[in-house]
JSON list of C-alpha atoms in Angstrom, two decimals:
[
{"chain": "Q", "resi": 1082, "resn": "MET", "atom": "CA", "xyz": [-83.09, -71.26, 60.04]},
{"chain": "Q", "resi": 1083, "resn": "THR", "atom": "CA", "xyz": [-86.78, -72.04, 60.42]},
{"chain": "Q", "resi": 1084, "resn": "ASN", "atom": "CA", "xyz": [-86.88, -72.15, 56.62]},
{"chain": "Q", "resi": 1085, "resn": "GLU", "atom": "CA", "xyz": [-85.39, -75.67, 57.02]},
{"chain": "Q", "resi": 1086, "resn": "ILE", "atom": "CA", "xyz": [-88.65, -76.75, 58.63]},
{"chain": "Q", "resi": 1087, "resn": "GLY", "atom": "CA", "xyz": [-90.58, -78.41, 55.82]},
{"chain": "Q", "resi": 1088, "resn": "ASP", "atom": "CA", "xyz": [-93.25, -80.10, 57.90]},
{"chain": "Q", "resi": 1089, "resn": "PRO", "atom": "CA", "xyz": [-96.21, -77.69, 58.16]},
{"chain": "Q", "resi": 1090, "resn": "ALA", "atom": "CA", "xyz": [-97.27, -79.02, 61.58]},
{"chain": "Q", "resi": 1091, "resn": "VAL", "atom": "CA", "xyz": [-93.82, -78.37, 63.05]},
{"chain": "Q", "resi": 1092, "resn": "ARG", "atom": "CA", "xyz": [-93.65, -74.95, 61.40]},
{"chain": "Q", "resi": 1093, "resn": "ALA", "atom": "CA", "xyz": [-97.07, -74.06, 62.90]},
{"chain": "Q", "resi": 1094, "resn": "PHE", "atom": "CA", "xyz": [-95.84, -75.23, 66.33]},
{"chain": "Q", "resi": 1095, "resn": "ILE", "atom": "CA", "xyz": [-92.70, -73.07, 66.12]},
{"chain": "Q", "resi": 1096, "resn": "ASP", "atom": "CA", "xyz": [-94.53, -70.03, 64.75]},
{"chain": "Q", "resi": 1097, "resn": "ALA", "atom": "CA", "xyz": [-97.16, -70.21, 67.50]},
{"chain": "Q", "resi": 1098, "resn": "LEU", "atom": "CA", "xyz": [-94.52, -70.74, 70.21]},
{"chain": "Q", "resi": 1099, "resn": "ASN", "atom": "CA", "xyz": [-92.48, -67.76, 69.05]},
{"chain": "Q", "resi": 1100, "resn": "ALA", "atom": "CA", "xyz": [-95.57, -65.56, 68.76]},
{"chain": "Q", "resi": 1101, "resn": "GLY", "atom": "CA", "xyz": [-96.78, -66.55, 72.23]},
{"chain": "Q", "resi": 1102, "resn": "ASP", "atom": "CA", "xyz": [-100.08, -67.52, 70.61]},
{"chain": "Q", "resi": 1103, "resn": "ARG", "atom": "CA", "xyz": [-101.77, -70.11, 72.83]},
{"chain": "Q", "resi": 1104, "resn": "THR", "atom": "CA", "xyz": [-104.69, -70.60, 70.43]},
{"chain": "Q", "resi": 1105, "resn": "ALA", "atom": "CA", "xyz": [-102.48, -71.27, 67.40]},
{"chain": "Q", "resi": 1106, "resn": "PHE", "atom": "CA", "xyz": [-100.24, -73.49, 69.53]},
{"chain": "Q", "resi": 1107, "resn": "GLN", "atom": "CA", "xyz": [-103.18, -75.65, 70.62]},
{"chain": "Q", "resi": 1108, "resn": "ALA", "atom": "CA", "xyz": [-104.38, -75.80, 67.01]},
{"chain": "Q", "resi": 1109, "resn": "ALA", "atom": "CA", "xyz": [-101.00, -77.25, 65.98]},
{"chain": "Q", "resi": 1110, "resn": "LEU", "atom": "CA", "xyz": [-101.46, -80.19, 68.40]},
{"chain": "Q", "resi": 1111, "resn": "THR", "atom": "CA", "xyz": [-103.70, -83.24, 68.31]},
{"chain": "Q", "resi": 1112, "resn": "PRO", "atom": "CA", "xyz": [-106.28, -83.27, 71.14]},
{"chain": "Q", "resi": 1113, "resn": "ASP", "atom": "CA", "xyz": [-104.36, -86.10, 72.85]},
{"chain": "Q", "resi": 1114, "resn": "ALA", "atom": "CA", "xyz": [-100.85, -84.71, 72.28]},
{"chain": "Q", "resi": 1115, "resn": "THR", "atom": "CA", "xyz": [-98.10, -85.68, 74.71]},
{"chain": "Q", "resi": 1116, "resn": "MET", "atom": "CA", "xyz": [-94.56, -84.52, 75.38]},
{"chain": "Q", "resi": 1117, "resn": "SER", "atom": "CA", "xyz": [-91.38, -85.27, 77.29]},
{"chain": "Q", "resi": 1118, "resn": "ASP", "atom": "CA", "xyz": [-88.59, -83.08, 78.62]},
{"chain": "Q", "resi": 1119, "resn": "ASP", "atom": "CA", "xyz": [-85.15, -84.60, 79.18]},
{"chain": "Q", "resi": 1120, "resn": "GLY", "atom": "CA", "xyz": [-86.63, -88.08, 78.83]},
{"chain": "Q", "resi": 1121, "resn": "THR", "atom": "CA", "xyz": [-89.45, -87.65, 81.35]},
{"chain": "Q", "resi": 1122, "resn": "ASP", "atom": "CA", "xyz": [-93.07, -87.39, 80.26]},
{"chain": "Q", "resi": 1123, "resn": "ARG", "atom": "CA", "xyz": [-94.63, -84.13, 81.46]},
{"chain": "Q", "resi": 1124, "resn": "ASP", "atom": "CA", "xyz": [-98.11, -82.69, 81.69]},
{"chain": "Q", "resi": 1125, "resn": "LEU", "atom": "CA", "xyz": [-98.32, -80.85, 78.38]},
{"chain": "Q", "resi": 1126, "resn": "ALA", "atom": "CA", "xyz": [-100.56, -77.99, 79.57]},
{"chain": "Q", "resi": 1127, "resn": "GLU", "atom": "CA", "xyz": [-98.52, -77.31, 82.72]},
{"chain": "Q", "resi": 1128, "resn": "TRP", "atom": "CA", "xyz": [-95.18, -77.56, 80.93]},
{"chain": "Q", "resi": 1129, "resn": "THR", "atom": "CA", "xyz": [-96.11, -75.29, 78.03]},
{"chain": "Q", "resi": 1130, "resn": "GLU", "atom": "CA", "xyz": [-97.61, -72.68, 80.35]},
{"chain": "Q", "resi": 1131, "resn": "ARG", "atom": "CA", "xyz": [-94.50, -72.63, 82.54]},
{"chain": "Q", "resi": 1132, "resn": "GLU", "atom": "CA", "xyz": [-91.77, -73.09, 79.93]},
{"chain": "Q", "resi": 1133, "resn": "ILE", "atom": "CA", "xyz": [-93.28, -71.23, 76.97]},
{"chain": "Q", "resi": 1134, "resn": "PHE", "atom": "CA", "xyz": [-96.16, -68.87, 77.60]},
{"chain": "Q", "resi": 1135, "resn": "SER", "atom": "CA", "xyz": [-95.60, -67.48, 81.10]},
{"chain": "Q", "resi": 1136, "resn": "SER", "atom": "CA", "xyz": [-91.87, -67.13, 80.49]},
{"chain": "Q", "resi": 1137, "resn": "GLN", "atom": "CA", "xyz": [-91.82, -65.68, 76.94]},
{"chain": "Q", "resi": 1138, "resn": "GLY", "atom": "CA", "xyz": [-90.29, -68.78, 75.32]},
{"chain": "Q", "resi": 1139, "resn": "HIS", "atom": "CA", "xyz": [-88.50, -68.35, 72.00]},
{"chain": "Q", "resi": 1140, "resn": "LEU", "atom": "CA", "xyz": [-86.93, -70.94, 69.73]},
{"chain": "Q", "resi": 1141, "resn": "GLU", "atom": "CA", "xyz": [-84.27, -70.43, 67.03]},
{"chain": "Q", "resi": 1142, "resn": "VAL", "atom": "CA", "xyz": [-83.56, -73.52, 64.93]},
{"chain": "Q", "resi": 1143, "resn": "GLU", "atom": "CA", "xyz": [-79.84, -74.13, 64.36]},
{"chain": "Q", "resi": 1144, "resn": "ARG", "atom": "CA", "xyz": [-79.84, -77.41, 62.44]},
{"chain": "Q", "resi": 1145, "resn": "ALA", "atom": "CA", "xyz": [-82.76, -79.50, 61.18]},
{"chain": "Q", "resi": 1146, "resn": "GLU", "atom": "CA", "xyz": [-83.29, -82.91, 59.60]},
{"chain": "Q", "resi": 1147, "resn": "ASP", "atom": "CA", "xyz": [-86.19, -85.15, 58.57]},
{"chain": "Q", "resi": 1148, "resn": "GLU", "atom": "CA", "xyz": [-88.23, -82.23, 57.15]},
{"chain": "Q", "resi": 1149, "resn": "GLY", "atom": "CA", "xyz": [-87.74, -80.41, 60.45]},
{"chain": "Q", "resi": 1150, "resn": "ARG", "atom": "CA", "xyz": [-89.19, -83.18, 62.59]},
{"chain": "Q", "resi": 1151, "resn": "LYS", "atom": "CA", "xyz": [-85.82, -83.32, 64.38]},
{"chain": "Q", "resi": 1152, "resn": "PHE", "atom": "CA", "xyz": [-83.72, -80.28, 65.13]},
{"chain": "Q", "resi": 1153, "resn": "VAL", "atom": "CA", "xyz": [-81.27, -78.58, 67.45]},
{"chain": "Q", "resi": 1154, "resn": "ALA", "atom": "CA", "xyz": [-82.21, -75.09, 68.54]},
{"chain": "Q", "resi": 1155, "resn": "SER", "atom": "CA", "xyz": [-81.32, -72.28, 70.85]},
{"chain": "Q", "resi": 1156, "resn": "TYR", "atom": "CA", "xyz": [-84.25, -72.02, 73.22]},
{"chain": "Q", "resi": 1157, "resn": "SER", "atom": "CA", "xyz": [-84.65, -69.11, 75.60]},
{"chain": "Q", "resi": 1158, "resn": "ASN", "atom": "CA", "xyz": [-87.16, -67.98, 78.17]},
{"chain": "Q", "resi": 1159, "resn": "SER", "atom": "CA", "xyz": [-87.20, -65.53, 81.05]},
{"chain": "Q", "resi": 1160, "resn": "THR", "atom": "CA", "xyz": [-86.82, -68.30, 83.63]},
{"chain": "Q", "resi": 1161, "resn": "TRP", "atom": "CA", "xyz": [-83.77, -70.18, 82.35]},
{"chain": "Q", "resi": 1162, "resn": "GLY", "atom": "CA", "xyz": [-82.18, -67.84, 79.82]},
{"chain": "Q", "resi": 1163, "resn": "ALA", "atom": "CA", "xyz": [-80.77, -69.40, 76.65]},
{"chain": "Q", "resi": 1164, "resn": "MET", "atom": "CA", "xyz": [-79.85, -73.04, 76.23]},
{"chain": "Q", "resi": 1165, "resn": "ARG", "atom": "CA", "xyz": [-79.08, -75.41, 73.40]},
{"chain": "Q", "resi": 1166, "resn": "THR", "atom": "CA", "xyz": [-81.92, -77.91, 73.02]},
{"chain": "Q", "resi": 1167, "resn": "ARG", "atom": "CA", "xyz": [-82.92, -80.85, 70.86]},
{"chain": "Q", "resi": 1168, "resn": "TRP", "atom": "CA", "xyz": [-86.46, -81.40, 69.61]},
{"chain": "Q", "resi": 1169, "resn": "GLN", "atom": "CA", "xyz": [-88.20, -84.33, 67.92]},
{"chain": "Q", "resi": 1170, "resn": "PHE", "atom": "CA", "xyz": [-91.77, -84.32, 66.63]},
{"chain": "Q", "resi": 1171, "resn": "PHE", "atom": "CA", "xyz": [-94.23, -87.11, 65.86]},
{"chain": "Q", "resi": 1172, "resn": "ILE", "atom": "CA", "xyz": [-96.97, -86.07, 63.45]},
{"chain": "Q", "resi": 1173, "resn": "ARG", "atom": "CA", "xyz": [-100.45, -87.57, 63.05]},
{"chain": "Q", "resi": 1174, "resn": "ASP", "atom": "CA", "xyz": [-103.16, -86.27, 60.76]},
{"chain": "Q", "resi": 1175, "resn": "GLY", "atom": "CA", "xyz": [-101.16, -83.12, 60.01]},
{"chain": "Q", "resi": 1176, "resn": "LYS", "atom": "CA", "xyz": [-100.71, -82.12, 63.65]},
{"chain": "Q", "resi": 1177, "resn": "VAL", "atom": "CA", "xyz": [-98.12, -82.65, 66.38]},
{"chain": "Q", "resi": 1178, "resn": "ALA", "atom": "CA", "xyz": [-99.12, -85.77, 68.33]},
{"chain": "Q", "resi": 1179, "resn": "ARG", "atom": "CA", "xyz": [-95.98, -85.81, 70.49]},
{"chain": "Q", "resi": 1180, "resn": "PHE", "atom": "CA", "xyz": [-92.83, -83.82, 70.93]},
{"chain": "Q", "resi": 1181, "resn": "GLU", "atom": "CA", "xyz": [-89.72, -84.62, 72.87]},
{"chain": "Q", "resi": 1182, "resn": "THR", "atom": "CA", "xyz": [-87.25, -82.00, 73.96]},
{"chain": "Q", "resi": 1183, "resn": "GLY", "atom": "CA", "xyz": [-84.25, -81.69, 76.21]},
{"chain": "Q", "resi": 1184, "resn": "GLN", "atom": "CA", "xyz": [-80.81, -80.20, 76.50]},
{"chain": "Q", "resi": 1185, "resn": "ALA", "atom": "CA", "xyz": [-78.55, -80.90, 73.54]}
]
């Protein structure tokens, strides 16, 4: 269902995440990007390394709204397995400035 993602910044984020492409992932973010997980702000570099890149993270969008800036997805990685998650993105200058995720 990633075809429901109309925002190019969010699409670039998802594509890079699913490809395990750290360079493309960083390019999708503003230099000062921030994030939260289950309502708690996290260190973006540590969180993405642990939850995405070192654990083969993969995201499958189930339902999207607001051009894909908000969606529910099945997220899986080798640490936690599969779980239903919610994501919200805040875009600035065509890049992800902040994302918030957590269990749905």
